[in-house]
Coordinates of C-alpha atoms in Angstrom, one line a residue:
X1 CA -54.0 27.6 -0.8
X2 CA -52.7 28.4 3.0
X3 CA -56.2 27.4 4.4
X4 CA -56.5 24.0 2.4
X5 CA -53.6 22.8 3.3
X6 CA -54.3 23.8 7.1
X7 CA -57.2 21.9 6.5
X8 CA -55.6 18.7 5.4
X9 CA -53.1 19.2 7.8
X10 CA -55.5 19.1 10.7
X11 CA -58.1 16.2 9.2
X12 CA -54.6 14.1 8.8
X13 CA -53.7 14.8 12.7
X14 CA -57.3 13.9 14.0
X15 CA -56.7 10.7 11.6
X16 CA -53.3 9.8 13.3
X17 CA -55.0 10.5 16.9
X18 CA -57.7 8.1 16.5
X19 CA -55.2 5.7 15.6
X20 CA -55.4 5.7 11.9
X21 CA -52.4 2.8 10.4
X22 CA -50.3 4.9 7.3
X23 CA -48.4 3.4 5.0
X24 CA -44.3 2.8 5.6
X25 CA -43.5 6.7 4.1
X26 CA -45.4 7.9 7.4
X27 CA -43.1 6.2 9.9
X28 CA -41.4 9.4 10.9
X29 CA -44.2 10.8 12.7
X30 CA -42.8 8.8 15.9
X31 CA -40.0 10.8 16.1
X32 CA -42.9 14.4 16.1
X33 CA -44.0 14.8 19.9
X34 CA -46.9 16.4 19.8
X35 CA -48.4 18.0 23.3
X36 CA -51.5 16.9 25.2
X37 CA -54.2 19.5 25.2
X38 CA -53.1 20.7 21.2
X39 CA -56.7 21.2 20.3
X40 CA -56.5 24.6 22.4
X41 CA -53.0 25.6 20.6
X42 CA -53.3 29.4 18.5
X43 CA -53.6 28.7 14.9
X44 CA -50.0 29.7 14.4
X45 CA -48.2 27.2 16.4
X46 CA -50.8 24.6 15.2
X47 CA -49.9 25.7 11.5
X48 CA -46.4 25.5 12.7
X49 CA -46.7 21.9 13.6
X50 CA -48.0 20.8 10.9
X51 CA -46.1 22.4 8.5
X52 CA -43.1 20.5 10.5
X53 CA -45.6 17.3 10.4
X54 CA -45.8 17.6 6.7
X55 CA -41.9 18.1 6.4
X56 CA -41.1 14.7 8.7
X57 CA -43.6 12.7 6.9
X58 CA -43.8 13.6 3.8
X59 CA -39.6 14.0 2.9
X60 CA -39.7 10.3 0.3
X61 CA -42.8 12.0 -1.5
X62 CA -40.6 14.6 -2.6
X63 CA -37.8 12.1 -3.9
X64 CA -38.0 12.2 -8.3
X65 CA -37.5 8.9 -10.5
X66 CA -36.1 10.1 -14.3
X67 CA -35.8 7.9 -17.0
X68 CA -33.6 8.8 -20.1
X69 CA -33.3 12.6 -19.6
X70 CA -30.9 14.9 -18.6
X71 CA -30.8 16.0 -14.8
X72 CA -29.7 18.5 -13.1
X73 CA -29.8 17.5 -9.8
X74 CA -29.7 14.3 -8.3
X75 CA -30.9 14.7 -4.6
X76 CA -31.4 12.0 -1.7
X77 CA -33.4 9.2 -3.0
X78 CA -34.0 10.8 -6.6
X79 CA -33.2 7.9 -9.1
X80 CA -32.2 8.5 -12.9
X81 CA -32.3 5.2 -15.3
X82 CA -30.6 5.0 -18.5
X83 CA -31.6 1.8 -20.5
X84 CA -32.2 3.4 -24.2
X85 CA -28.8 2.7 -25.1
X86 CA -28.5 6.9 -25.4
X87 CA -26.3 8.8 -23.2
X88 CA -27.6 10.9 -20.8
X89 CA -26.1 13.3 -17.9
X90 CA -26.6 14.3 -14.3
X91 CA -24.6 17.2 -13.6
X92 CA -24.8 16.6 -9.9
X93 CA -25.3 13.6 -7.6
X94 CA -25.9 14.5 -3.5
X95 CA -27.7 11.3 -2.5
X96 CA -28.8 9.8 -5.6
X97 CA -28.8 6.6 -7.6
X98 CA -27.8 6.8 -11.4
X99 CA -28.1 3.5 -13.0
X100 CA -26.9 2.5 -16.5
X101 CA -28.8 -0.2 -17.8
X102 CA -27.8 0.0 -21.6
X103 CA -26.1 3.3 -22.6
X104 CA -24.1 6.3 -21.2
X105 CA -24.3 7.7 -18.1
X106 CA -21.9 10.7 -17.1
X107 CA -21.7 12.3 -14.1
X108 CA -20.2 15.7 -13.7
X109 CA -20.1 16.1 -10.0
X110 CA -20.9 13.6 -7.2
X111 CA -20.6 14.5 -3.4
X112 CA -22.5 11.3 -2.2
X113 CA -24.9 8.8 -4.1
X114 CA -24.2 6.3 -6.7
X115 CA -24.1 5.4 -10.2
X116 CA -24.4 1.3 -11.0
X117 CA -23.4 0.4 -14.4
X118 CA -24.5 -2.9 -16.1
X119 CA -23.8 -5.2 -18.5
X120 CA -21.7 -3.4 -21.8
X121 CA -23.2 0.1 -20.1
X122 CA -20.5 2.6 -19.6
X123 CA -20.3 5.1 -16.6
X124 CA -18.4 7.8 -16.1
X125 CA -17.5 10.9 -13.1
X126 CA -15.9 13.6 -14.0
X127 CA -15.1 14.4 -9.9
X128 CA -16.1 12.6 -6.9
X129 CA -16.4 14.4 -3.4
X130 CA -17.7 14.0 0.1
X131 CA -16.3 13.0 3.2
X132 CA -15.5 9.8 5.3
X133 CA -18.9 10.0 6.1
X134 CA -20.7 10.8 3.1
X135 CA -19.5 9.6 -0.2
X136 CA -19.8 8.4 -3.4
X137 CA -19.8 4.9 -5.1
X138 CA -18.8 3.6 -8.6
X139 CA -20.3 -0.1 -9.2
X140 CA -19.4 -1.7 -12.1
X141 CA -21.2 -4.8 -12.9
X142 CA -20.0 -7.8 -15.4
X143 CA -18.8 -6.4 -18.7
X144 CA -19.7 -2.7 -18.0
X145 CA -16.8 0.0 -17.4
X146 CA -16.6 2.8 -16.0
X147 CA -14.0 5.9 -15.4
X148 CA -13.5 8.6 -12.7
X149 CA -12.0 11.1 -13.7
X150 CA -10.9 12.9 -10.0
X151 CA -11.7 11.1 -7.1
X152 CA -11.0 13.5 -3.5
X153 CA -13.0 10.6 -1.8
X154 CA -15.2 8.1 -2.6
X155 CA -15.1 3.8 -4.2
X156 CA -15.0 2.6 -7.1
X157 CA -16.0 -1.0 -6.8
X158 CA -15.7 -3.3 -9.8
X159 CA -17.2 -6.9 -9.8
X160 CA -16.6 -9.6 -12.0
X161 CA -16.1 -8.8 -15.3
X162 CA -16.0 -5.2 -15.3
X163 CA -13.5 -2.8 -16.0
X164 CA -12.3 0.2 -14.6
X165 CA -10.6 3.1 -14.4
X166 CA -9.8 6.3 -11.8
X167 CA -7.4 8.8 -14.1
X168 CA -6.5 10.7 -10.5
X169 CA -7.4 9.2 -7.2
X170 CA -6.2 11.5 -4.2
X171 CA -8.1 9.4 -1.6
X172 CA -10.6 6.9 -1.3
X173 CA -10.3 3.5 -2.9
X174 CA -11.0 1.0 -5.9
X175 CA -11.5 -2.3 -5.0
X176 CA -11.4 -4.9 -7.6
X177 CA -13.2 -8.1 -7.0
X178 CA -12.7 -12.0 -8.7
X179 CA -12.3 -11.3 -12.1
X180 CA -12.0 -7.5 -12.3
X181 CA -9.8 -5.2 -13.8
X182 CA -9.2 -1.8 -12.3
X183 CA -6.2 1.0 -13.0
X184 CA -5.4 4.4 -11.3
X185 CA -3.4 6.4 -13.4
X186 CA -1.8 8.4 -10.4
X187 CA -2.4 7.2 -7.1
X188 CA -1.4 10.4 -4.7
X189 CA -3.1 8.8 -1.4
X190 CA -5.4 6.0 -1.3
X191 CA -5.9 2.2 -1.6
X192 CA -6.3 -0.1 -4.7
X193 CA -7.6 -3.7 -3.4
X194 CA -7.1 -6.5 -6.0
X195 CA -9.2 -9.3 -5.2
X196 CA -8.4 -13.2 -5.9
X197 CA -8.1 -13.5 -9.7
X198 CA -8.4 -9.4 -10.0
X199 CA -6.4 -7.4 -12.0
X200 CA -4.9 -4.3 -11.0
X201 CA -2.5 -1.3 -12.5
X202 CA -1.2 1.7 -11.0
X203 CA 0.8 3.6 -13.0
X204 CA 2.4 5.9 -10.9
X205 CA 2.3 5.9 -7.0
X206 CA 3.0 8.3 -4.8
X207 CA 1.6 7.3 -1.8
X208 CA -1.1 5.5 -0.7
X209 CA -1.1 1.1 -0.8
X210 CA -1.9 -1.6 -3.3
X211 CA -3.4 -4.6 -1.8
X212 CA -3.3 -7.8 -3.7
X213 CA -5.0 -10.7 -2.2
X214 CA -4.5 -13.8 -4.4
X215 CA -5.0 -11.5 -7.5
X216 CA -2.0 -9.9 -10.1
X217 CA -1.0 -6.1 -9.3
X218 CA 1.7 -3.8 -11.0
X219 CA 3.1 -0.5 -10.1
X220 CA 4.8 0.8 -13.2
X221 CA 6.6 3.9 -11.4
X222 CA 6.6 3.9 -7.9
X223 CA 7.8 7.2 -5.6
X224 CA 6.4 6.2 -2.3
X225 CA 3.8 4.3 -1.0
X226 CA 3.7 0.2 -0.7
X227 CA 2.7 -2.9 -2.2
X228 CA 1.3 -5.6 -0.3
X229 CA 1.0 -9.2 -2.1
X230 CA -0.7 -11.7 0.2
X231 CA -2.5 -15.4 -0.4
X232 CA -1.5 -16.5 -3.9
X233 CA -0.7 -13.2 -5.2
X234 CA 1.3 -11.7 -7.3
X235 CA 2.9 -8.3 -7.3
X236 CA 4.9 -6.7 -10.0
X237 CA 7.1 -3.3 -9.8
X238 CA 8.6 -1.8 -12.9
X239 CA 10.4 0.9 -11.2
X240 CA 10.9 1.4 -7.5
X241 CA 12.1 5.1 -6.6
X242 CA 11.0 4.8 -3.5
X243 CA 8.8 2.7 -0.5
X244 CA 8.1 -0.5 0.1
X245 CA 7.4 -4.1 -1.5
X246 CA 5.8 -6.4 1.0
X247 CA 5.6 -10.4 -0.1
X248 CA 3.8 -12.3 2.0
X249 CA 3.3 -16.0 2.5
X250 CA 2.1 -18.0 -0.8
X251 CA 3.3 -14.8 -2.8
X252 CA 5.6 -13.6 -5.1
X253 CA 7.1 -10.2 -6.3
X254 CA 9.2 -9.0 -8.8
X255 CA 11.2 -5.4 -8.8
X256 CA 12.5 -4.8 -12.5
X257 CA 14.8 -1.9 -11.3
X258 CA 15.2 -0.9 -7.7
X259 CA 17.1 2.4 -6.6
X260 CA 18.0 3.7 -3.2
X261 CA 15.3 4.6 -0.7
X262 CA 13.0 1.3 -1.7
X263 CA 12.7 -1.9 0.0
X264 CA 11.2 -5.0 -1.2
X265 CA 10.8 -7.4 2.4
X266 CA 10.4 -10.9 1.9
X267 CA 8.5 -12.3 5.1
X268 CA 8.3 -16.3 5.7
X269 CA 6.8 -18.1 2.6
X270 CA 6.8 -15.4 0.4
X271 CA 9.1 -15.2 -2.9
X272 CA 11.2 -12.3 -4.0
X273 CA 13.2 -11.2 -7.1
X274 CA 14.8 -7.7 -7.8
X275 CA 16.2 -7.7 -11.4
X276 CA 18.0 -4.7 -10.7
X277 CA 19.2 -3.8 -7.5
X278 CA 20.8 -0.6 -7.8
X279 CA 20.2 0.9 -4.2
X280 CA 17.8 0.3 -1.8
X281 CA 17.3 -2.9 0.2
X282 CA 15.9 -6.8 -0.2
X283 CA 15.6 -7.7 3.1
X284 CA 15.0 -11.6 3.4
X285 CA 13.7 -13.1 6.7
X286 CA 13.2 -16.6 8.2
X287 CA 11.6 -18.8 5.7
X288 CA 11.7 -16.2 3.0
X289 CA 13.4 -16.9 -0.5
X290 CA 15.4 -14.9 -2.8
X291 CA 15.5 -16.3 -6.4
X292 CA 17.4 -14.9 -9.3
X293 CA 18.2 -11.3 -7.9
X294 CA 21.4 -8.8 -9.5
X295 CA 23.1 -6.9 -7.2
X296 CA 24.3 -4.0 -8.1
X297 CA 26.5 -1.3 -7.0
X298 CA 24.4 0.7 -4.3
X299 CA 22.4 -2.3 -4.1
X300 CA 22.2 -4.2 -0.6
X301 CA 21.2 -7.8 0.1
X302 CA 20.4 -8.3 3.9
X303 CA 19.7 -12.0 4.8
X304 CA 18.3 -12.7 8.3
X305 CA 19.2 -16.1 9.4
X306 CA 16.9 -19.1 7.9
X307 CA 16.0 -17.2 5.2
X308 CA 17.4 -18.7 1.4
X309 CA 18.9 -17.0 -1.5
X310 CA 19.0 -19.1 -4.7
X311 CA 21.4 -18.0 -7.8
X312 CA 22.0 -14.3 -6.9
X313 CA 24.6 -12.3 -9.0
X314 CA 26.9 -10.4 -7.9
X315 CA 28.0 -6.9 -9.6
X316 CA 29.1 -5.0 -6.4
X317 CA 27.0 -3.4 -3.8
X318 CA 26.5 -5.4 0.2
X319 CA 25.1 -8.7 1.3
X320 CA 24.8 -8.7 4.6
X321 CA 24.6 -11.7 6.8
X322 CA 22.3 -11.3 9.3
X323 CA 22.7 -14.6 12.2
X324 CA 23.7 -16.0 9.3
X325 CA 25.7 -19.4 10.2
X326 CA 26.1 -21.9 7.3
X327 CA 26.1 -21.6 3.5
X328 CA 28.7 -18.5 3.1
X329 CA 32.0 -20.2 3.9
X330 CA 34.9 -20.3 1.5
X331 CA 34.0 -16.9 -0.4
X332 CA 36.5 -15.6 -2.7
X333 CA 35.8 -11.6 -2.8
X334 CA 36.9 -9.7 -5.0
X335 CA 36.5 -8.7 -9.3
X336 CA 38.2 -11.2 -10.2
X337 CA 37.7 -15.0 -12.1
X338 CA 35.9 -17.0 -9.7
X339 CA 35.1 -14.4 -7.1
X340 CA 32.0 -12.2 -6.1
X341 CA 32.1 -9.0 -6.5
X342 CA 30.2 -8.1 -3.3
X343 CA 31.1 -6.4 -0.3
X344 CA 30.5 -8.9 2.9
X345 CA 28.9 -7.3 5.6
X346 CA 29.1 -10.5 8.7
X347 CA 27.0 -9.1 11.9
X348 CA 24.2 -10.0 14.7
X349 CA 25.7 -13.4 15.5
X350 CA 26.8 -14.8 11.6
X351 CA 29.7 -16.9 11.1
X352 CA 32.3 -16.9 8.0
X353 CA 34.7 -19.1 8.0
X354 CA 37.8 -19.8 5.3
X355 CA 37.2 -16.3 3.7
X356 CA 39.4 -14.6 1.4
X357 CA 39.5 -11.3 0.6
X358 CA 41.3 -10.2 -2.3
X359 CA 42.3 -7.1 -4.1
X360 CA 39.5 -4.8 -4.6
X361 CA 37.2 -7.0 -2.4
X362 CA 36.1 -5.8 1.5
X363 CA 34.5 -7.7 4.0
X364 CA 33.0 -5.9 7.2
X365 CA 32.6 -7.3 10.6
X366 CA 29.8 -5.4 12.4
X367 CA 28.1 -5.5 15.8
X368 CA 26.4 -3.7 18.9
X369 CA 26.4 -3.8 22.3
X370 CA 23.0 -5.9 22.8
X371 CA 23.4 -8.2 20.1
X372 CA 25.6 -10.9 19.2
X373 CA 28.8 -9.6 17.1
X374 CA 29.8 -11.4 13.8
X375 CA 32.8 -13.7 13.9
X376 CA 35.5 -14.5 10.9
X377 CA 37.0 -18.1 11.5
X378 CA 40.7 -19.0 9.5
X379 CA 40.2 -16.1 6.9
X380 CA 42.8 -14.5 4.8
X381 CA 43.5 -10.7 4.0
X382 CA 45.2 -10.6 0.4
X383 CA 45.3 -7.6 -0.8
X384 CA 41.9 -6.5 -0.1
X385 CA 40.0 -4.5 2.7
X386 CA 38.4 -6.0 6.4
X387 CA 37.0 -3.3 8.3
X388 CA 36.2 -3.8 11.8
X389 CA 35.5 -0.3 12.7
X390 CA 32.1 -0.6 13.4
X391 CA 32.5 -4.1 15.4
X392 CA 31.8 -3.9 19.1
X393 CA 33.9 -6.2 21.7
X394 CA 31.9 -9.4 20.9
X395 CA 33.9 -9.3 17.4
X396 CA 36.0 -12.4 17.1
X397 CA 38.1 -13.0 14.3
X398 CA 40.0 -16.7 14.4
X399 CA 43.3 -17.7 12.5
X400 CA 43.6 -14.3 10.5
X401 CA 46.2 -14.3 7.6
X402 CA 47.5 -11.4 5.8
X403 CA 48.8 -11.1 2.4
X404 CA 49.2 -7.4 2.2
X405 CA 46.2 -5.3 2.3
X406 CA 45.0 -3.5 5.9
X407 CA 42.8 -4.8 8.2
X408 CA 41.0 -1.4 9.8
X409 CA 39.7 -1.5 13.7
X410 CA 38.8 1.7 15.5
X411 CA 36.6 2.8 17.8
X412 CA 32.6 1.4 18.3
X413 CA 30.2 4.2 17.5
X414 CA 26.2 4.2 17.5
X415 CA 24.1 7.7 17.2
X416 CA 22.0 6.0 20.5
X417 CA 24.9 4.8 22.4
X418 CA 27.8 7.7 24.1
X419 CA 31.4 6.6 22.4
X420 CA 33.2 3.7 23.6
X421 CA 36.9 2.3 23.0
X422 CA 36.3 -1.7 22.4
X423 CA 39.0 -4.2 22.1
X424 CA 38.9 -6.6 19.0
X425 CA 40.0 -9.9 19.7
X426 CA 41.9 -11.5 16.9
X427 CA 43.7 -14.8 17.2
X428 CA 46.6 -16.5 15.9
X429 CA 47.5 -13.4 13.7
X430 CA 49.7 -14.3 10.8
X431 CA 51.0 -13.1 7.5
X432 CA 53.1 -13.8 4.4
X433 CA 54.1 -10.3 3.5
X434 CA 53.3 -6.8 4.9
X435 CA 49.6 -5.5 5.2
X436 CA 48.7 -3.2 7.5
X437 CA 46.7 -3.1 10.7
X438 CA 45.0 0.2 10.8
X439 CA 44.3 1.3 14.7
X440 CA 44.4 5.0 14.3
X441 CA 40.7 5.3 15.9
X442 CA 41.7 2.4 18.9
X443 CA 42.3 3.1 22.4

């Protein structure tokens, strides 16, 4: 067997040497250099040459095609076709194509490769590998599904019409193009990319990002992680534990319950809404709009200046006024009939005017050396709480009357910034009965 195949070996050489032109599967032999003067070579390091010759050139002979069987092994180039509308298995994929015609196609283990599923097929991994390198792919084509169970790394890609699902995704991504619809069950690290008209789910996020780009995502638990809704999208967060909501321009999002520790931003020209604001932060800049947000206690508001708020309610926690000059004067605070139960935070260059703050209600003016310090203009103390402790010397409160209650100044601290004594100035200073000015921190 040895000597025949030496013998091909060497009839195939003398071929390529006189110039013989192979077929495409021989194009390696470019990369073989073989030495002038070979003819007087020992028969071992010919042999060895050839056998290397035969490795190069030979390597897509070698690849196996399968059609409706099982397979054990799916190796680089092999193919396995399922079109009998059986169900057939690979039990592992390292370079491989499955493809699902018309039947079942599972997967047990696949480290690189693919499996393409077609129209009403169904496809399925039971644990994707590899690296950023080498990995797997998922394609599910119009009306076909598929599943991984476990994906390390690897996509899952699902075009129009198809369906699909990763149970556990702890890196790698699932992209859903127009008309898709793709869920991850527990998104630990990752990416889920919705597509214009896709449809996306995760139902519990740790880490990791949803991207929506003019399709519709939810999150029904989040605990870290983000959300991103850009061009026409829409994203949707049941419960936010924990990371961040991101609403871009031509977008909208919607928090059902937000606690402390999440953020939903609204950047210029998206929409926002948190049903629920029970801690954490909406944050609402320039050309941003709130609509139809709860505050709660915990909850905090802040609202950068030329951004919008329509119809918030107020059941306690902060709104803070961020540059914030128009649209805030004449607040009653307080638990009262006819007042908002909020707590008034007025800072970086905002202006109140005509505020009253009455019993149970707080207002805080707030500033830093480096920015511009909030300012209070004819307000009235009755009964209730302002707190300029934290106001730097910019702080300028106009026409302050007191009713009883206790205006607190103090001392201007920042973890960044050594300790500093600051003087408040407060103008025309007047007051119907005793309240109290609290200077116990003041130089």
């Amino acid at each position: 067997m040895q000597t025949k195949k030496t013998t091909t070996n060497k009839n195939l050489l003398a071929a390529l040497l006189m110039g013989a032109n192979l077929i495409g599967a021989l194009t390696p032999i470019a990369v073989l250099a073989i030495p002038n003067g070979y003819a007087h070579l020992g028969e071992t390091a010919l042999t060895q040459a050839l056998d290397t010759l035969d490795s190069v050139v030979f390597s897509r002979a070698s690849a196996q095609d399968y059609e409706n069987e099982n397979v054990e092994l799916l190796g680089e180039q092999d193919t396995q076709l399922i079109n009998d509308g059986k169900s057939y298995k690979a039990t592992t994929v390292d370079g491989g194509t499955q493809t699902v015609e018309n039947g079942t196609g599972t997967v047990d283990t696949m480290n690189s490769g693919k499996q393409d599923i077609y129209y009403n097929a169904i496809g399925t991994i039971d644990t994707m590998n590899g690296d950023h390198m080498n990995y797997g792919t998922q394609t599910i084509n119009s009306n076909g599904t598929g599943t991984i169970n476990t994906m390390n790394v690897g996509v899952q890609n699902i075009l129009n019409g198809g369906t699909g699902t990763v149970t556990t995704m702890n890196s790698g991504s699932q992209t859903i193009n127009t008309g898709g619809t793709g869920t991850i069950v527990t998104l630990n690290d990752g990416q889920q990319t919705i597509g214009n008209s896709g449809v996306g789910t995760v139902n519990t996020m740790y880490s990791g990002r949803q991207d929506i780009n003019g399709g519709r995502g939810t999150i029904d638990t989040m605990n870290g992680g983000r959300q991103d809704v850009n061009g026409y999208g829409v994203g949707i967060v049941t419960t936010m534990n924990y990371g961040f909501q991101f609403i871009k321009a031509d977008s909208s999002g919607m928090v059902d319950t937000m606690m402390d520790g999440a953020r939903q931003v609204i950047e210029s020209g998206g929409t926002g809404t948190v049903k629920n604001l029970n801690g954490g932060r909406q944050v609402i800049y320039d050309g941003g709009f709130s609509k139809d947000t709860v505050l709660n206690v915990g909850g905090t508001v802040y609202l950068n200046n030329g951004g919008i708020i329509d119809n918030i309610t107020y059941n306690g926690g902060t709104l803070m006024l961020g540059g914030v000059t128009s649209g805030y004067d004449n607040m009653q605070l307080g638990q009262g009939a006819g007042e908002s139960n909020v707590i008034l935070n007025v800072n970086y260059g905002a202006i109140v005017k005509d505020l009253t703050i009455n019993s149970s209600g707080k207002a805080i003016l707030e500033g830093m050396d480096g920015y511009d310090s909030g300012q209070m203009l004819g307000n009235t103390v009755n009964h209730g709480l302002l707190d300029m402790s934290l106001a730097d010397s910019g702080a300028f409160v106009e026409n302050l009357s007191g009713i009883g209650g206790t205006v607190q100044v103090g001392l201007f601290y920042h973890k960044d910034i050594p300790v500093e004594y600051h003087n408040i100035n407060i103008t025309n200073l007047s007051g119907s009965q005793t309240f109290v000015i609290n200077a116990d921190l003041a130089n």
